[in-house]
Amino acid sequence: MGIMIGAARSATIVGAGQGGLHLAYGLMASGWKVRLIADRTPSQYMNLGALSGHMLQQRSIAKERAAGIDLYDSLINNSACGVDFALSANGVDIDMHFQGDFEAPAIAVDTRLKCSRALETFIRRQGNVVYHSASVRDLEEWAEQDDAVFVATGRGALSGLFELDEARTVYEKPQRELLLLIVRGIQAPREENVGRIKFCFNPEHGELFYGPQVHFTNTPVYQVLVEARPGGAMDRFAGISDGEQALKVAQSLFVDFAGWEADNVSGMRLADPKAWLRGAVRPLVRKPVATLPSGRPVFGIGDVLMVLDPAAGQGGNAAAWGIDDLLKGLRELDGPVVRDWYEDRFEQFWEREGRHFSTFSNMLIEPPNEAIQALFGASLRSRAVADRLVSTFAHPKVLMSYIDSVESAERFAREAEQGVRLQPPLSSS
């Protein structure tokens, strides 16, 4: 459908998760007529099990705020100030340990709370929400009616709609078996560890993480993530059928693979009966435009196009950056949203930012190259280097020119000691 002169542009957005809501807010603020297709009401979101464990950096939150999402102001402060990194080959002796601070506090919000509140606010602002499980036939109807249809979910009938980009998809299968828990009762940390995300790495078997989160009751909790190499010694997830079993397995893994944390997690309990999730994620990239049987295009956004392993916590950040870039492009676009324009826009974003989110995420589940080893070594010796390294979680692109050689890593460390900034301060980004 073409854009009528003098008429507001119209869009249907299929999926009311983080990405779909971000785009819906931004388009409505830009004067578009938006129809948001949601398969859950706000109250139904609050009755689900745990959905994801992503944490947003402040640069990503700023992009959501620019679109009109302001829910963070009403939440308790349970942010993360940085990372406590420990590597152990035997689960007892720590072979490498350092701490580093983020450039600004990062925030993890229970996805159930975030989506519920954002959807409620969208409705309060007179947003048009249709509760429906979309089919390809529905997409055909909406594509005929609107200037653009954006797909923000790959579940159900829409799962195979967007073609895999084989050239950009590194892995043929999931690299980790995953277990996510939202818990209370982790032992209060020592002062130097308050607000830190614990990264516990075993080079052979996988990773254990825990860090602060805001629960759907707007109370402080921790999210715990276990990433086990499939078939390895940490992969104990077969047969888990309820949250209590999941909790016991997670505690046993800390005992065996991060023993220095065993006492800290011994008293943890589920924050609510449904606060757990088991799964596996294949990191992949899909092509940005799908073709319906009629020949009409529909456009993918967020994790429909880029699926990242959660170890680096970059899935939500990548989606926020991608949707912010799309909104800027749509505001500048003088004409209809067509296949060639959308493919070119995604290609530019991929080259400029997207590929770096993907590389950064894969880096945390692969053996470190010599440059990364050099950065880790420098972080052991210098807090300035550790802070600079950890700050790249806010914008992975800025690390990429430093990890191609040991010499580049040494330049990174020298610049850290000299106080050279990697990028402009957050307030001017």
XYZ file of C-alpha atoms in Angstrom:
429
model
C 0.000 0.000 0.000
C 1.332 3.500 -0.823
C 1.188 6.514 1.469
C -1.652 8.925 0.763
C -0.741 12.608 0.650
C -1.810 14.305 3.876
C -2.703 11.042 5.599
C -0.992 9.615 8.662
C 1.118 6.584 7.996
C -0.212 3.360 9.440
C 1.539 0.262 10.717
C 0.688 -3.055 12.275
C 3.226 -4.433 14.743
C 2.891 -8.132 15.509
C 4.266 -8.930 18.941
C 4.131 -6.938 22.192
C 7.435 -7.905 23.754
C 10.318 -5.505 24.319
C 10.954 -4.890 20.614
C 7.364 -4.573 19.484
C 6.495 -2.190 22.308
C 9.571 -0.031 21.668
C 8.631 0.341 18.003
C 4.955 0.930 18.821
C 5.792 3.738 21.246
C 8.207 5.343 18.808
C 5.891 5.217 15.810
C 2.932 6.557 17.787
C 5.096 9.437 19.046
C 6.004 10.177 15.410
C 2.349 10.440 14.389
C 1.801 6.996 12.916
C -1.466 5.125 13.363
C -0.340 1.967 15.132
C -2.133 -1.332 15.569
C -0.259 -3.504 18.076
C -1.040 -7.221 17.983
C -0.553 -8.846 21.378
C -1.223 -12.440 22.355
C -1.273 -11.571 26.070
C -2.976 -8.933 28.184
C -0.996 -7.036 30.841
C -2.437 -9.252 33.574
C -1.628 -12.406 31.612
C 2.007 -11.324 31.370
C 2.121 -11.219 35.167
C 0.910 -14.822 35.396
C 3.595 -16.289 33.134
C 6.754 -18.083 34.088
C 10.134 -16.357 33.734
C 10.600 -15.089 30.173
C 14.176 -13.876 29.817
C 17.080 -12.493 31.789
C 18.308 -9.578 29.733
C 19.871 -6.515 31.319
C 19.811 -3.120 29.621
C 22.718 -0.718 29.702
C 21.961 2.988 30.127
C 22.710 3.745 26.466
C 19.976 1.272 25.520
C 17.568 2.603 28.134
C 18.114 6.098 26.714
C 16.941 4.819 23.327
C 13.753 3.414 24.875
C 13.175 6.682 26.726
C 13.541 8.589 23.450
C 10.613 6.563 22.111
C 8.490 7.388 25.180
C 9.029 4.346 27.408
C 9.449 5.792 30.907
C 8.638 2.885 33.222
C 12.096 2.891 34.797
C 11.301 5.983 36.867
C 8.662 4.075 38.832
C 10.881 1.100 39.702
C 12.951 0.476 42.806
C 16.692 0.923 42.436
C 18.266 -2.514 42.120
C 20.756 -1.753 39.392
C 24.090 -3.369 38.557
C 27.242 -1.276 38.845
C 29.629 -3.707 37.180
C 31.054 -7.208 36.951
C 32.950 -9.589 39.234
C 34.747 -12.012 36.912
C 36.217 -15.316 38.122
C 37.610 -18.216 36.110
C 38.297 -21.640 37.569
C 39.300 -24.857 35.860
C 38.535 -27.120 38.822
C 35.643 -25.233 40.479
C 37.637 -24.725 43.681
C 40.714 -22.639 42.925
C 40.197 -19.277 41.229
C 42.702 -19.001 38.390
C 41.739 -15.478 37.353
C 39.748 -12.774 39.111
C 39.039 -9.093 38.511
C 36.280 -6.532 38.994
C 35.235 -3.718 36.709
C 32.575 -1.012 36.671
C 30.055 -0.224 33.950
C 30.153 3.342 32.624
C 26.692 3.780 34.215
C 24.409 1.430 36.187
C 22.659 -1.254 34.162
C 19.122 -2.396 34.938
C 17.530 -5.835 34.698
C 13.739 -5.789 34.902
C 11.648 -8.950 35.064
C 10.288 -9.172 31.501
C 6.854 -9.962 32.865
C 6.787 -6.620 34.685
C 8.340 -4.628 31.858
C 5.965 -5.865 29.161
C 2.906 -5.657 31.403
C 3.553 -2.070 32.452
C 4.616 -0.904 29.005
C 1.506 -2.434 27.460
C -0.740 -0.849 30.105
C 0.807 2.565 29.470
C 0.482 2.181 25.696
C -3.232 1.516 26.162
C -3.558 4.485 28.533
C -2.051 6.680 25.848
C -4.835 5.596 23.501
C -2.739 3.025 21.710
C -4.688 0.488 19.669
C -4.075 -3.053 20.932
C -5.657 -6.133 19.349
C -5.381 -9.361 21.335
C -4.870 -12.075 18.788
C -2.499 -14.892 17.792
C -1.469 -13.832 14.313
C -1.391 -16.077 11.271
C 0.052 -15.551 7.811
C -3.474 -14.873 6.586
C -3.736 -12.058 9.144
C -0.453 -10.603 7.900
C -1.859 -10.555 4.372
C -4.883 -8.590 5.531
C -2.861 -6.079 7.525
C -0.285 -5.668 4.743
C -3.114 -4.711 2.386
C -4.546 -2.197 4.855
C -1.389 -0.533 6.235
C 1.759 1.146 5.002
C 3.935 -1.416 6.796
C 3.671 -4.603 8.845
C 6.472 -5.220 11.343
C 6.920 -8.660 12.874
C 8.382 -8.770 16.387
C 7.649 -12.407 17.213
C 8.739 -15.663 15.661
C 6.466 -17.987 17.583
C 3.770 -20.306 16.295
C 2.549 -19.858 12.724
C 5.178 -17.175 12.057
C 8.215 -19.210 13.131
C 9.507 -19.956 9.634
C 8.562 -16.709 7.953
C 11.983 -15.032 7.819
C 14.800 -16.739 5.947
C 17.985 -17.652 7.795
C 21.007 -15.579 6.792
C 23.445 -18.459 6.523
C 26.451 -16.240 5.805
C 26.015 -14.425 9.108
C 24.883 -17.366 11.232
C 27.958 -18.890 12.830
C 26.439 -21.867 14.649
C 24.347 -24.772 13.417
C 22.826 -25.455 16.851
C 22.616 -23.997 20.365
C 25.987 -23.705 22.076
C 24.586 -23.903 25.601
C 21.782 -25.499 27.552
C 20.227 -22.741 29.636
C 18.611 -22.516 33.037
C 17.241 -19.200 34.307
C 16.020 -18.597 37.860
C 14.679 -15.482 39.567
C 15.463 -15.815 43.253
C 15.580 -14.301 46.701
C 17.821 -15.340 49.559
C 21.270 -14.973 48.038
C 23.598 -13.982 50.849
C 24.128 -10.227 51.164
C 27.401 -9.423 49.387
C 30.419 -7.762 50.908
C 30.587 -4.029 50.267
C 32.925 -4.351 47.292
C 30.472 -6.760 45.609
C 27.216 -4.841 46.099
C 25.455 -4.447 42.766
C 27.898 -6.618 40.835
C 27.027 -9.320 38.340
C 28.959 -12.457 39.210
C 30.558 -14.117 36.184
C 31.863 -17.603 37.052
C 33.574 -19.264 34.073
C 34.681 -22.857 33.652
C 36.651 -23.084 30.395
C 35.569 -26.647 29.692
C 31.981 -26.928 30.886
C 30.200 -23.554 30.870
C 29.288 -20.469 32.851
C 27.336 -19.430 35.952
C 25.998 -15.918 36.469
C 23.932 -14.048 39.007
C 23.095 -10.387 39.403
C 20.471 -7.914 40.630
C 17.034 -7.698 39.036
C 13.673 -6.028 39.696
C 10.955 -8.647 40.205
C 7.448 -8.240 38.801
C 6.320 -7.219 42.308
C 8.762 -4.280 42.035
C 10.977 -5.761 44.740
C 14.708 -6.591 44.635
C 15.704 -10.081 43.544
C 18.545 -11.811 41.737
C 18.505 -13.482 38.358
C 20.630 -16.619 38.079
C 21.685 -17.944 34.687
C 23.412 -21.268 34.060
C 24.983 -21.828 30.631
C 26.074 -25.463 30.245
C 27.909 -26.903 27.269
C 25.547 -29.550 25.855
C 26.456 -33.020 27.087
C 29.124 -31.691 29.453
C 29.457 -32.052 33.205
C 27.340 -28.942 33.866
C 24.477 -30.177 31.691
C 22.279 -31.621 34.438
C 18.975 -30.287 33.187
C 17.387 -33.491 31.880
C 14.355 -34.401 33.935
C 13.800 -30.969 35.489
C 10.048 -30.526 35.669
C 9.510 -27.846 38.309
C 11.151 -24.859 39.898
C 12.322 -26.610 43.034
C 14.215 -29.173 40.988
C 15.724 -26.362 38.913
C 16.795 -24.576 42.093
C 18.541 -27.656 43.482
C 20.368 -28.298 40.211
C 21.591 -24.699 40.085
C 22.843 -24.854 43.684
C 24.700 -28.110 42.979
C 26.389 -26.516 39.977
C 27.677 -23.626 42.061
C 29.052 -26.116 44.583
C 30.880 -28.092 41.893
C 31.975 -25.366 39.475
C 32.112 -22.132 41.532
C 32.683 -23.406 45.050
C 33.611 -19.947 46.390
C 29.976 -18.929 45.716
C 28.350 -22.036 47.217
C 27.597 -20.481 50.618
C 26.220 -17.337 48.971
C 23.592 -19.286 47.001
C 22.843 -22.012 49.558
C 19.785 -20.170 50.889
C 18.349 -18.959 47.601
C 14.695 -19.665 46.864
C 12.416 -18.916 43.933
C 10.971 -15.397 43.965
C 7.642 -16.863 42.834
C 6.564 -20.387 41.913
C 6.939 -19.737 38.161
C 10.266 -17.894 38.352
C 12.320 -20.306 36.279
C 12.922 -21.198 32.648
C 14.823 -23.951 30.884
C 15.790 -23.764 27.233
C 18.453 -23.441 24.566
C 19.150 -20.648 22.098
C 20.806 -20.981 18.719
C 22.565 -17.688 17.928
C 21.518 -16.681 14.428
C 20.757 -13.889 11.996
C 17.755 -13.771 9.670
C 17.106 -11.737 6.568
C 15.106 -8.590 7.346
C 12.222 -8.925 4.888
C 9.830 -11.849 4.432
C 7.557 -12.307 1.450
C 3.940 -13.321 1.962
C 2.185 -15.670 -0.495
C 0.665 -12.607 -2.173
C 4.128 -11.171 -2.768
C 3.693 -8.397 -0.196
C 6.640 -7.755 2.135
C 6.612 -7.771 5.930
C 9.524 -6.481 7.990
C 11.301 -8.156 10.907
C 12.596 -6.380 14.011
C 14.436 -7.237 17.221
C 15.168 -10.865 17.964
C 13.238 -12.001 14.922
C 16.356 -10.881 13.034
C 19.173 -11.278 15.572
C 19.174 -14.029 18.205
C 22.102 -13.828 20.616
C 23.312 -16.185 23.309
C 22.385 -14.560 26.647
C 25.836 -14.905 28.259
C 26.806 -11.318 27.413
C 23.340 -9.917 28.139
C 23.220 -8.210 24.748
C 19.923 -9.417 23.257
C 17.821 -6.590 24.686
C 20.551 -4.032 24.016
C 20.900 -5.064 20.376
C 17.123 -4.856 19.930
C 16.970 -1.376 21.476
C 19.755 -0.078 19.239
C 18.227 -1.666 16.139
C 14.753 -0.276 16.734
C 16.114 3.167 17.574
C 17.970 3.130 14.246
C 14.822 2.028 12.418
C 12.755 4.792 14.012
C 15.324 7.381 12.912
C 15.194 6.016 9.382
C 11.406 6.032 9.263
C 11.309 9.631 10.455
C 13.624 10.603 7.605
C 11.898 8.465 4.969
C 10.060 10.427 2.297
C 8.030 7.698 0.655
C 6.663 4.226 1.305
C 8.388 1.522 3.327
C 9.543 -0.848 0.595
C 11.697 -3.964 0.510
C 14.829 -2.348 -0.933
C 14.802 0.498 1.574
C 14.312 -1.822 4.540
C 16.994 -4.266 3.428
C 19.437 -1.397 2.910
C 18.578 0.097 6.324
C 19.188 -3.202 8.088
C 22.396 -3.758 6.128
C 23.720 -0.384 7.267
C 22.769 -1.114 10.871
C 24.363 -4.553 10.699
C 27.658 -3.157 9.411
C 27.687 -0.230 11.823
C 26.434 -1.903 15.031
C 24.616 -5.227 14.718
C 27.560 -7.426 13.804
C 29.458 -6.150 16.822
C 26.680 -7.176 19.223
C 26.823 -10.629 17.627
C 30.622 -10.917 17.796
C 30.702 -9.661 21.398
C 28.075 -12.206 22.477
C 29.809 -15.101 20.737
C 33.105 -14.036 22.306
C 31.842 -14.927 25.780
C 31.037 -18.524 24.834
C 34.206 -19.192 22.819
C 37.775 -19.775 24.018
C 39.465 -16.354 24.240
C 41.946 -15.440 21.525
C 45.391 -14.051 22.399
C 44.153 -10.450 22.394
C 41.308 -11.224 24.814
C 43.716 -13.136 27.042
C 45.971 -10.087 27.032
C 43.036 -7.859 28.018
C 42.133 -10.212 30.864
C 45.732 -10.205 32.045
C 45.877 -6.415 31.972
C 42.581 -6.255 33.882
C 44.112 -8.388 36.627
C 46.889 -5.849 37.032
C 44.945 -2.610 36.608
C 41.504 -1.528 37.776
C 41.524 1.203 35.109
C 41.846 -1.435 32.387
C 39.161 -3.629 34.002
C 36.743 -0.695 34.200
C 37.383 0.194 30.576
C 36.869 -3.407 29.477
C 33.629 -3.849 31.417
C 32.319 -0.521 30.125
C 32.262 -1.985 26.598
C 29.159 -3.979 27.566
C 27.316 -0.696 26.944
C 28.522 -0.455 23.339
C 30.341 -3.558 22.048
C 31.481 -1.855 18.849
C 34.061 0.182 20.726
C 35.963 -2.972 21.743
C 36.257 -4.501 18.284
C 39.332 -2.606 17.066
C 41.263 -3.811 20.114
C 40.801 -7.575 19.848
C 42.439 -8.382 16.524
C 45.976 -8.639 17.945
C 47.964 -8.577 21.167
C 49.367 -5.225 20.104
C 45.858 -3.795 19.850
C 45.026 -5.162 23.309
C 48.158 -3.540 24.716
C 47.086 -0.241 23.137
C 43.699 -0.631 24.872
C 45.470 -1.074 28.218
C 47.783 1.906 27.674
C 44.851 4.137 26.783
C 42.978 2.967 29.878
C 45.908 3.928 32.096
C 46.064 7.321 30.361
C 42.339 7.934 30.875
C 41.479 7.964 27.161
C 37.702 7.603 26.676
C 36.366 4.937 24.359
C 33.368 7.045 23.345
C 31.528 10.253 24.259
C 29.994 10.451 27.746
C 26.512 9.002 28.030
C 24.855 12.397 28.325
C 26.014 13.385 24.842
C 25.541 10.044 23.091
